Short mmCIF file of C-alpha atoms and ligand atoms in Angstrom, two decimals:
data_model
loop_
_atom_site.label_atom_id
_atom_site.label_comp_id
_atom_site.label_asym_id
_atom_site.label_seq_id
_atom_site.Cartn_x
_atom_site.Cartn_y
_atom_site.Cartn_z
CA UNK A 87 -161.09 -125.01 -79.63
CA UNK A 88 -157.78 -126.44 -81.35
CA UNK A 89 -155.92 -128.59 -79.48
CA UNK A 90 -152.84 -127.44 -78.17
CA UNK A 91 -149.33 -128.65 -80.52
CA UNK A 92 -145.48 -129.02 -79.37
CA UNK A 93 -143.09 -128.13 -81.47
CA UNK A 94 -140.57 -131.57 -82.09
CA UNK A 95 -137.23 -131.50 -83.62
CA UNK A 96 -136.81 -134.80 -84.43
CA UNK A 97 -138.71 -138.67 -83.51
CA UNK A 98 -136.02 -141.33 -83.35
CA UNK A 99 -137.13 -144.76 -83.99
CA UNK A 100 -135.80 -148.19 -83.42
CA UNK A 101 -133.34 -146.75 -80.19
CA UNK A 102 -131.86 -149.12 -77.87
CA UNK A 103 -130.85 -146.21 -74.92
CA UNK A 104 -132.99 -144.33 -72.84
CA UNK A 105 -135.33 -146.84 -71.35
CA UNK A 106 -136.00 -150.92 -71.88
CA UNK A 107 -136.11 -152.60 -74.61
CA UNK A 108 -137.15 -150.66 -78.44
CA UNK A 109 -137.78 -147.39 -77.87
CA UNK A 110 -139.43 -143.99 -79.34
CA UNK A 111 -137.66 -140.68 -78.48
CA UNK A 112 -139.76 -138.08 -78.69
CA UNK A 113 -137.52 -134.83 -78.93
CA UNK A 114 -138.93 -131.77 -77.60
CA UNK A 115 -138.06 -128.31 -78.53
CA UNK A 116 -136.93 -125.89 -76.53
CA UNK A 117 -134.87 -125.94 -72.90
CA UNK A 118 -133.92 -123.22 -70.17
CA UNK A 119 -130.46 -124.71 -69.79
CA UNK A 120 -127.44 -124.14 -71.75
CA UNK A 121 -124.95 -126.73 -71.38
CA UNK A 122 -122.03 -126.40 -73.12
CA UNK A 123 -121.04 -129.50 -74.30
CA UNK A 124 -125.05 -130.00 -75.23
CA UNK A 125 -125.51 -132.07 -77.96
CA UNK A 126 -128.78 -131.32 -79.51
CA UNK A 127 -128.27 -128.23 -80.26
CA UNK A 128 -131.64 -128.59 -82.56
CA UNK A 129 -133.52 -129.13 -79.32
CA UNK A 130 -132.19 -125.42 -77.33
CA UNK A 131 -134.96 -122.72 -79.31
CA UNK A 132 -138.91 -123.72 -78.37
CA UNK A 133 -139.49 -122.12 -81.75
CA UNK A 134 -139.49 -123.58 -85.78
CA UNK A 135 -135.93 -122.55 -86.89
CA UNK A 136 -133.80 -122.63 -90.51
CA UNK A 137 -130.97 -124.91 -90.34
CA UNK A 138 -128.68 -124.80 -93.49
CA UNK A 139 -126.07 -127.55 -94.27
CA UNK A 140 -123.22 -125.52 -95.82
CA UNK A 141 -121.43 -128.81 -96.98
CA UNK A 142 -124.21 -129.83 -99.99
CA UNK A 143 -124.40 -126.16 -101.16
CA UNK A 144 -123.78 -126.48 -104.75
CA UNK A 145 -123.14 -122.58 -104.78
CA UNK A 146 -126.44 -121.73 -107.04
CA UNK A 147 -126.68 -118.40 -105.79
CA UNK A 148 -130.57 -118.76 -105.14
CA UNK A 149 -131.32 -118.06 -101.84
CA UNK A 150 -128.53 -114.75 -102.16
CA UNK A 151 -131.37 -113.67 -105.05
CA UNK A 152 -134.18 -114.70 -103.42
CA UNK A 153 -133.78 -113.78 -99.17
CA UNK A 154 -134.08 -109.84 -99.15
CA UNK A 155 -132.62 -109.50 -95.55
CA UNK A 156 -129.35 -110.31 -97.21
CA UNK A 157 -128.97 -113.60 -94.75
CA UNK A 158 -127.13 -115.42 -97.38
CA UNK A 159 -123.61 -114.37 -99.86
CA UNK A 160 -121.34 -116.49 -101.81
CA UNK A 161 -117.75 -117.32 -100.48
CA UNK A 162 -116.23 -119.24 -102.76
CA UNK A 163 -119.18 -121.12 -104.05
CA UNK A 164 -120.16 -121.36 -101.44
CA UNK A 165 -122.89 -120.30 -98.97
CA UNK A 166 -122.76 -118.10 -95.79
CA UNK A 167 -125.49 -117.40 -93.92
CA UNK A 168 -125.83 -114.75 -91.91
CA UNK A 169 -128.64 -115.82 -88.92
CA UNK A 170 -128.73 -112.90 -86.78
CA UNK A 171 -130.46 -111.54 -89.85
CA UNK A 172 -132.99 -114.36 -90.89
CA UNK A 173 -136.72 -114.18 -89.46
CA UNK A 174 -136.92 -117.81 -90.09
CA UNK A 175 -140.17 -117.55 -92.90
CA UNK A 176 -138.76 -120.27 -94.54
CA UNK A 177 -139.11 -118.79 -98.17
CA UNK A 178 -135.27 -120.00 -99.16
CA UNK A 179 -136.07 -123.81 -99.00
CA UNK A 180 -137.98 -124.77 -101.80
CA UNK A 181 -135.57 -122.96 -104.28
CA UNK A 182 -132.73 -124.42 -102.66
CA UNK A 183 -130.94 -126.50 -105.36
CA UNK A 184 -128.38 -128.70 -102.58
CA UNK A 185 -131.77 -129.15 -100.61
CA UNK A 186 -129.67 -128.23 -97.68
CA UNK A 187 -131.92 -125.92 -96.10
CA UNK A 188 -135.02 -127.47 -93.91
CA UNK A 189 -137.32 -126.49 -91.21
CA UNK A 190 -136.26 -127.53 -87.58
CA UNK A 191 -139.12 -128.81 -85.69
CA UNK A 192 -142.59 -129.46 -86.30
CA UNK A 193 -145.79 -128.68 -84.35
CA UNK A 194 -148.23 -132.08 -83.10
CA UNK A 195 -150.57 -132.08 -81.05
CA UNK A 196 -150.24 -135.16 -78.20
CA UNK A 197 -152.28 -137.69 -80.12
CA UNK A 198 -150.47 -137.35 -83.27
CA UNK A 199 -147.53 -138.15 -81.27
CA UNK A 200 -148.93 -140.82 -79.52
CA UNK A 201 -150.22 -142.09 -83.50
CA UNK A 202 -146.69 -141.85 -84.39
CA UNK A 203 -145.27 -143.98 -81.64
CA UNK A 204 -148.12 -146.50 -81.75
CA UNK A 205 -146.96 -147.50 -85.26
CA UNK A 206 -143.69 -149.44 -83.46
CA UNK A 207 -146.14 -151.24 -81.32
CA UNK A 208 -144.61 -154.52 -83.19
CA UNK A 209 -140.80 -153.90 -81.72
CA UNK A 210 -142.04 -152.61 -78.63
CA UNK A 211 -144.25 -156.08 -78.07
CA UNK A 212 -141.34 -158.10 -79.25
CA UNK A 213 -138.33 -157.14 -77.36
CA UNK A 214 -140.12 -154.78 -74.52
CA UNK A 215 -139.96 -150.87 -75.02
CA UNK A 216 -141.97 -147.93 -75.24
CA UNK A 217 -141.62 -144.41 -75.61
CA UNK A 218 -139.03 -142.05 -74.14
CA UNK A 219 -139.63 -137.90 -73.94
CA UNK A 220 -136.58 -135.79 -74.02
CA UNK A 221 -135.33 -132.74 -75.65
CA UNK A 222 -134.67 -129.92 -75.70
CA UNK A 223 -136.78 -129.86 -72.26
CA UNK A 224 -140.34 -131.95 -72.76
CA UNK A 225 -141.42 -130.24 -70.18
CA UNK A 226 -141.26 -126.68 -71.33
CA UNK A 227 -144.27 -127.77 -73.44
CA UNK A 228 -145.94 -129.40 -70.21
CA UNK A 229 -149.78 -129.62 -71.83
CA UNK A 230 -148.99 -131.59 -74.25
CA UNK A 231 -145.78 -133.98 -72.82
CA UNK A 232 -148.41 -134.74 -69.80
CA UNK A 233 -151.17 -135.82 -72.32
CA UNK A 234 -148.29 -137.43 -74.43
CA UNK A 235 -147.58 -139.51 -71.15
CA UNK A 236 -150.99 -140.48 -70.04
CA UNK A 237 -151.90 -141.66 -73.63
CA UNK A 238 -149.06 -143.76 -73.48
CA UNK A 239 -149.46 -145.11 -70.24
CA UNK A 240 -153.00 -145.63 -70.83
CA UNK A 241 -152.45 -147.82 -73.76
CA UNK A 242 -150.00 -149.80 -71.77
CA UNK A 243 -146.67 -148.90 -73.48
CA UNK A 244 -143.72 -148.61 -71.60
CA UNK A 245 -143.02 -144.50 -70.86
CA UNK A 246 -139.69 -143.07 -69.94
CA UNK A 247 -138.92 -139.32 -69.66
CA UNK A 248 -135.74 -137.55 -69.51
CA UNK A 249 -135.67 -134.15 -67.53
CA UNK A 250 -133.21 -131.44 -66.31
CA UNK A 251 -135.63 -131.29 -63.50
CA UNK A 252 -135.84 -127.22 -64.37
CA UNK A 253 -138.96 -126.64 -63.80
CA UNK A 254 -142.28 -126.40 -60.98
CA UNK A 255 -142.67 -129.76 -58.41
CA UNK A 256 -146.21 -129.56 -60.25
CA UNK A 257 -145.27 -130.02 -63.40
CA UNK A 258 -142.85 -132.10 -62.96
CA UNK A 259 -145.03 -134.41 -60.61
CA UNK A 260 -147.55 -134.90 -63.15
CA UNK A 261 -145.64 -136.02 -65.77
CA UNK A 262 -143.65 -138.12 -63.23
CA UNK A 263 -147.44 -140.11 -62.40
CA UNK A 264 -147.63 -141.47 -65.97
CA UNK A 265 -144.04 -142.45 -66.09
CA UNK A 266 -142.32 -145.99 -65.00
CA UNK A 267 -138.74 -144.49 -65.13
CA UNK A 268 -137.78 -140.52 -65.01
CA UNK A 269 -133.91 -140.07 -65.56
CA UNK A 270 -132.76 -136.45 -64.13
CA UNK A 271 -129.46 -135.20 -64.99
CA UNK A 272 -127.09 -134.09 -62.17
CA UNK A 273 -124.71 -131.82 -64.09
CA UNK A 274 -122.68 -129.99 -61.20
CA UNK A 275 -123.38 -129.55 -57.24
CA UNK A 276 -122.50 -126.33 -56.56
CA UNK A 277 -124.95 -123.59 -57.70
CA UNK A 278 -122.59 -121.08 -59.29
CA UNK A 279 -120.36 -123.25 -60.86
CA UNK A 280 -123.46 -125.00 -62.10
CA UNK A 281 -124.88 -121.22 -63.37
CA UNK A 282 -121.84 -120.88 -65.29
CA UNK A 283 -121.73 -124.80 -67.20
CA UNK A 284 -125.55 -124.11 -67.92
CA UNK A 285 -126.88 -120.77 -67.42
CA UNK A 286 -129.15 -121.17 -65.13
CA UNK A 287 -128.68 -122.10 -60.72
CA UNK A 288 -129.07 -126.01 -59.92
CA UNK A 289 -131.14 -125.42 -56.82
CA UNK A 290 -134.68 -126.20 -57.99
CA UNK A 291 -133.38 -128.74 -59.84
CA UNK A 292 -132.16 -130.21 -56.37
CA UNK A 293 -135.36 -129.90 -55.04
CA UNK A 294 -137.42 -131.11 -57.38
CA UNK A 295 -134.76 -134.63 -57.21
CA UNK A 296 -135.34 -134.39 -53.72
CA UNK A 297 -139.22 -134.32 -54.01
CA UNK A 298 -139.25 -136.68 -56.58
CA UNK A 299 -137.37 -139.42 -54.78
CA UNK A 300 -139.93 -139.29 -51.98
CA UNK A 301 -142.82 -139.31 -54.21
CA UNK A 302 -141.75 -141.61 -56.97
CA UNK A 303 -141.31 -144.98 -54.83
CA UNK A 304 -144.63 -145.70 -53.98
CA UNK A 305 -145.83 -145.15 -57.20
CA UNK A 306 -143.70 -147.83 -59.16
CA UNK A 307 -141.96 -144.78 -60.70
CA UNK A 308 -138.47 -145.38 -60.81
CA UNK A 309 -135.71 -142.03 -60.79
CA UNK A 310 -132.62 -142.73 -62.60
CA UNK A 311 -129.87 -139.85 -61.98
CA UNK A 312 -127.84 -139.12 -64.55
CA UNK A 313 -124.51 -137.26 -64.12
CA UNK A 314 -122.98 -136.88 -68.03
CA UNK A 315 -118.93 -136.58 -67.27
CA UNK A 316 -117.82 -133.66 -68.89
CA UNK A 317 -113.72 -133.88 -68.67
CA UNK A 318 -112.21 -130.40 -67.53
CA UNK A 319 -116.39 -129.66 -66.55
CA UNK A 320 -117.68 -131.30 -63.72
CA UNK A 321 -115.56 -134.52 -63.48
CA UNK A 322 -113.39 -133.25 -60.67
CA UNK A 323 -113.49 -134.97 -57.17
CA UNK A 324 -115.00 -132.82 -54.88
CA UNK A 325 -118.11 -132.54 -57.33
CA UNK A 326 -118.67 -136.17 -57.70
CA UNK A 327 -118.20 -137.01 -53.88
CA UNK A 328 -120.73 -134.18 -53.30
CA UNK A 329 -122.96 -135.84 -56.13
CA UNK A 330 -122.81 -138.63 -54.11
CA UNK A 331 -123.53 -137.53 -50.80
CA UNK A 332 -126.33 -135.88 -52.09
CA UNK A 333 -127.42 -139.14 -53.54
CA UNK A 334 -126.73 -141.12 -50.42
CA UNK A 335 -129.51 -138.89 -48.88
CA UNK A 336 -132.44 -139.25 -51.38
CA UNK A 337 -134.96 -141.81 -50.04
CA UNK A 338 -135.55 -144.93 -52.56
CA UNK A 339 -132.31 -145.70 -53.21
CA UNK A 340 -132.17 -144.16 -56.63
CA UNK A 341 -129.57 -145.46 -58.92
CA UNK A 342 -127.09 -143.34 -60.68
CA UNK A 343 -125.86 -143.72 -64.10
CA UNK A 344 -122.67 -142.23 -66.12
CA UNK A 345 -122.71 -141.10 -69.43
CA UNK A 346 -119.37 -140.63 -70.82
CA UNK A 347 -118.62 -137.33 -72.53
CA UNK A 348 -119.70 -137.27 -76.98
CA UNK A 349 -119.75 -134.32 -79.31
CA UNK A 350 -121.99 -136.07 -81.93
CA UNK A 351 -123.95 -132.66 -82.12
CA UNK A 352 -120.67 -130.47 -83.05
CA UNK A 353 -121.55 -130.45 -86.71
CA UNK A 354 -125.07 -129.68 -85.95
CA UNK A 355 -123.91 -126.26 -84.41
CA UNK A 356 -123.06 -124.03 -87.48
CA UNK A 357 -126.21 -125.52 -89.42
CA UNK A 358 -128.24 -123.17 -86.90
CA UNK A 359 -125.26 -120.41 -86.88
CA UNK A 360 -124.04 -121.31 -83.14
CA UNK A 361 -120.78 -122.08 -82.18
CA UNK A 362 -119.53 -125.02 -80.15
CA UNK A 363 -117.18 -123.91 -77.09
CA UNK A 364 -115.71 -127.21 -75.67
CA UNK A 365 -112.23 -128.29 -76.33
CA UNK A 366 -112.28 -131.79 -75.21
CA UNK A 367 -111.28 -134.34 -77.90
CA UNK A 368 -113.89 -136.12 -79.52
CA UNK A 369 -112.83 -140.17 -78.41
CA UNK A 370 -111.19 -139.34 -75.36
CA UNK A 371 -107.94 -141.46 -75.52
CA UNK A 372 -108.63 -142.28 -72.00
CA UNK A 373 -112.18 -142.21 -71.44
CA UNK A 374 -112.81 -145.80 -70.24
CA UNK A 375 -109.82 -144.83 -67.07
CA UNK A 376 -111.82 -141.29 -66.59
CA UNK A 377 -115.07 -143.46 -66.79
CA UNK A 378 -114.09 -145.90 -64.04
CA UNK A 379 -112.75 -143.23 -61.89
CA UNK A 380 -115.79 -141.34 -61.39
CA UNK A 381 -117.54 -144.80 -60.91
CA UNK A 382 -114.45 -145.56 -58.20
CA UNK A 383 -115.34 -142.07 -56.25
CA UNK A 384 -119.26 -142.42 -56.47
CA UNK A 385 -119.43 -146.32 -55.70
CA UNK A 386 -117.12 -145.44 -52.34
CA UNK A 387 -120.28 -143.29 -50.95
CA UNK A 388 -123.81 -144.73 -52.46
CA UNK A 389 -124.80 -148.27 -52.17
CA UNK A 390 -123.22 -150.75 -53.69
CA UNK A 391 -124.47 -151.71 -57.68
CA UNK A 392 -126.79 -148.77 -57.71
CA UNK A 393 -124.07 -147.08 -59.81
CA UNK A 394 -124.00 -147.65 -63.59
CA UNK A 395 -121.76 -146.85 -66.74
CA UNK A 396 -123.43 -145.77 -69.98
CA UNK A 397 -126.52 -145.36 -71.11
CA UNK A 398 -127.39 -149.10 -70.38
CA UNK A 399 -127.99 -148.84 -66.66
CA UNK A 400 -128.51 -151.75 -64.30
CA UNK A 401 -132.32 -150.60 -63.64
CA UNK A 402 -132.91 -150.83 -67.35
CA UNK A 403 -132.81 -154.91 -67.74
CA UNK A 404 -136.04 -154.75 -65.57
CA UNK A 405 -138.09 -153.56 -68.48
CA UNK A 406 -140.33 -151.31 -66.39
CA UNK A 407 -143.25 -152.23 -67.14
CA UNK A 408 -145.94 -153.00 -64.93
S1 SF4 B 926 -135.58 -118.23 -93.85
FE1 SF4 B 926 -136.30 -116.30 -94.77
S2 SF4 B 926 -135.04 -114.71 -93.78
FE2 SF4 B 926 -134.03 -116.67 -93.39
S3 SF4 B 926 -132.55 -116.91 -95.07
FE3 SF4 B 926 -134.43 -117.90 -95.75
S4 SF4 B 926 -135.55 -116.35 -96.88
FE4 SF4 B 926 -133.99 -115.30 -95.67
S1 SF4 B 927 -129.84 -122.08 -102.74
FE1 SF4 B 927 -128.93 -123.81 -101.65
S2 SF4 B 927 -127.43 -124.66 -103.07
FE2 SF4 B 927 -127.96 -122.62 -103.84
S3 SF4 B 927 -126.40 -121.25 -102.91
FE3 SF4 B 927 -128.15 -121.23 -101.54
S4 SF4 B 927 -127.68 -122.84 -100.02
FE4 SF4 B 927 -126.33 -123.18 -101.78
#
């Protein structure tokens, strides 16, 4: 029987976020949420998908000749592509003279993966490191993230994953036993308002935190929550002091850490014909004050230095391994 593949959008080498030391990202594709300030917008279809990078078209006219769904036209030189028309076969790249069209994603199976990350066994023994999952959603492709995990774990590198939490206790429990730190995202408390930012209700995500945070202490698996301030989103008060007395109520402790608001993936949007909603400027003028004022209002109800700004959070100096 062939082994089951994932389909990956991307594997970022050489990282310093996401987990100690040198680290792997393994990006998933596919996720159930829709956040709208997401910024891997590469990461949001589970499926192989045609990007197209308008900016190097060199206005050839080849793929206009060549696609007979009539995806593409000529404005001006140059191209426009229509995607609600394309079936994604892929037959426009290779004629593509501004090699700006590719294939998003690519299918492995878990060992490949592990094969790839193995080969920065070098920077992960020298500095400390390992591999980190995210997405997309890792674990919407659960078979092989889980096997990704244990053949990780089982070779004694350092394993990270980074989950919405969307999905069963089982699943998410599994993965969680090969891991030494799973960060969870806490986007928004209340469940409508959290519907609305990201399509889908926040209370198994709740849960599963809640289940996780029992199980995860005795098992030398350490939960990071992440809450990502969105300005205008989920940065207001009442959310963050009900973030944190939520938090306040999880056993273990947990820490919390605060990314700050990017839109790095903005560009990528209209290379997969999707349009980016939020209107929040790129460097916030006063991000470091909005920053320290959700750290002010969070610090005030969880225990003292368990909160953290940016992606380098106080757990992460402890290199995790065991
Ligand atoms: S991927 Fe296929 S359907 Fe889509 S634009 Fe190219 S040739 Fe047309
Ligand atoms: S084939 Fe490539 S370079 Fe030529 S028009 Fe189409 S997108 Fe532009």
């Amino acid at each position: 029987m062939d082994e089951k593949k994932a389909i990956v959008f991307d594997i970022g080498r050489y990282r310093h976020t996401d987990g100690p030391g040198i680290r792997t990202i393994i990006f998933f594709k596919g996720c159930p949420l829709r956040c709208k300030w997401c910024s891997n917008p590469f990461g949001l279809s589970p499926k192989l998908q045609l990007s197209v990078n308008p900016e190097r078209c060199l206005g050839c006219g080849r793929c206009v000749l060549l696609c007979e769904r009539e995806v593409n036209s000529l404005l001006e030189a140059k191209v426009q592509v229509d995607f609600s028309k394309c079936t994604h076969c892929f037959a426009c790249i290779p004629s593509c003279l501004g090699q700006n069209r590719a294939i998003t994603g690519k299918a492995y199976t878990a060992r490949e993966l592990f094969e790839e990350a193995y080969k920065d066994l070098a920077f992960y023994r020298k500095q400390g490191g390992g591999v980190t999952l995210s997405g997309g959603e890792a674990l919407m492709q659960p078979d092989v993230a889980i096997e990704l995990l244990r053949l990780c774990r089982s070779n004694y590198l350092n394993t990270c994953l980074e989950t919405s939490a969307y999905t069963s206790w089982d699943i998410l429990q599994e993965a969680a036993r090969y891991c030494h730190t799973v960060f969870v995202d806490l986007k928004h408390m209340n469940p409508q308002t959290h519907r609305e930012l990201t399509g889908v209700g926040n209370e198994r995500i709740l849960e599963n935190i809640v289940q996780l945070c029992q199980w995860a202490p005795e098992r030398g698996c350490r939960v990071i929550l992440r809450i990502p301030i969105i300005p205008g989103y989920n940065d207001e008060e009442e959310n963050l002091i009900r973030a944190a007395q939520f938090i306040r109520r999880l056993k273990g402790n947990p820490e919390v850490n605060l990314l700050p608001y990017h839109n790095l993936g903005e560009q990528k949007y209209p290379m997969i014909g999707r349009e980016y909603e939020p209107d929040i400027p790129a460097m916030l003028q006063n991000q470091d004050s909005v920053m320290q004022r959700s750290k002010r209002i969070l610090e005030g109800h969880v225990a003292e230095n368990r909160v953290s700004l940016g992606g380098d959070s106080i757990a992460l100096t402890g290199r995790g391994t065991r």
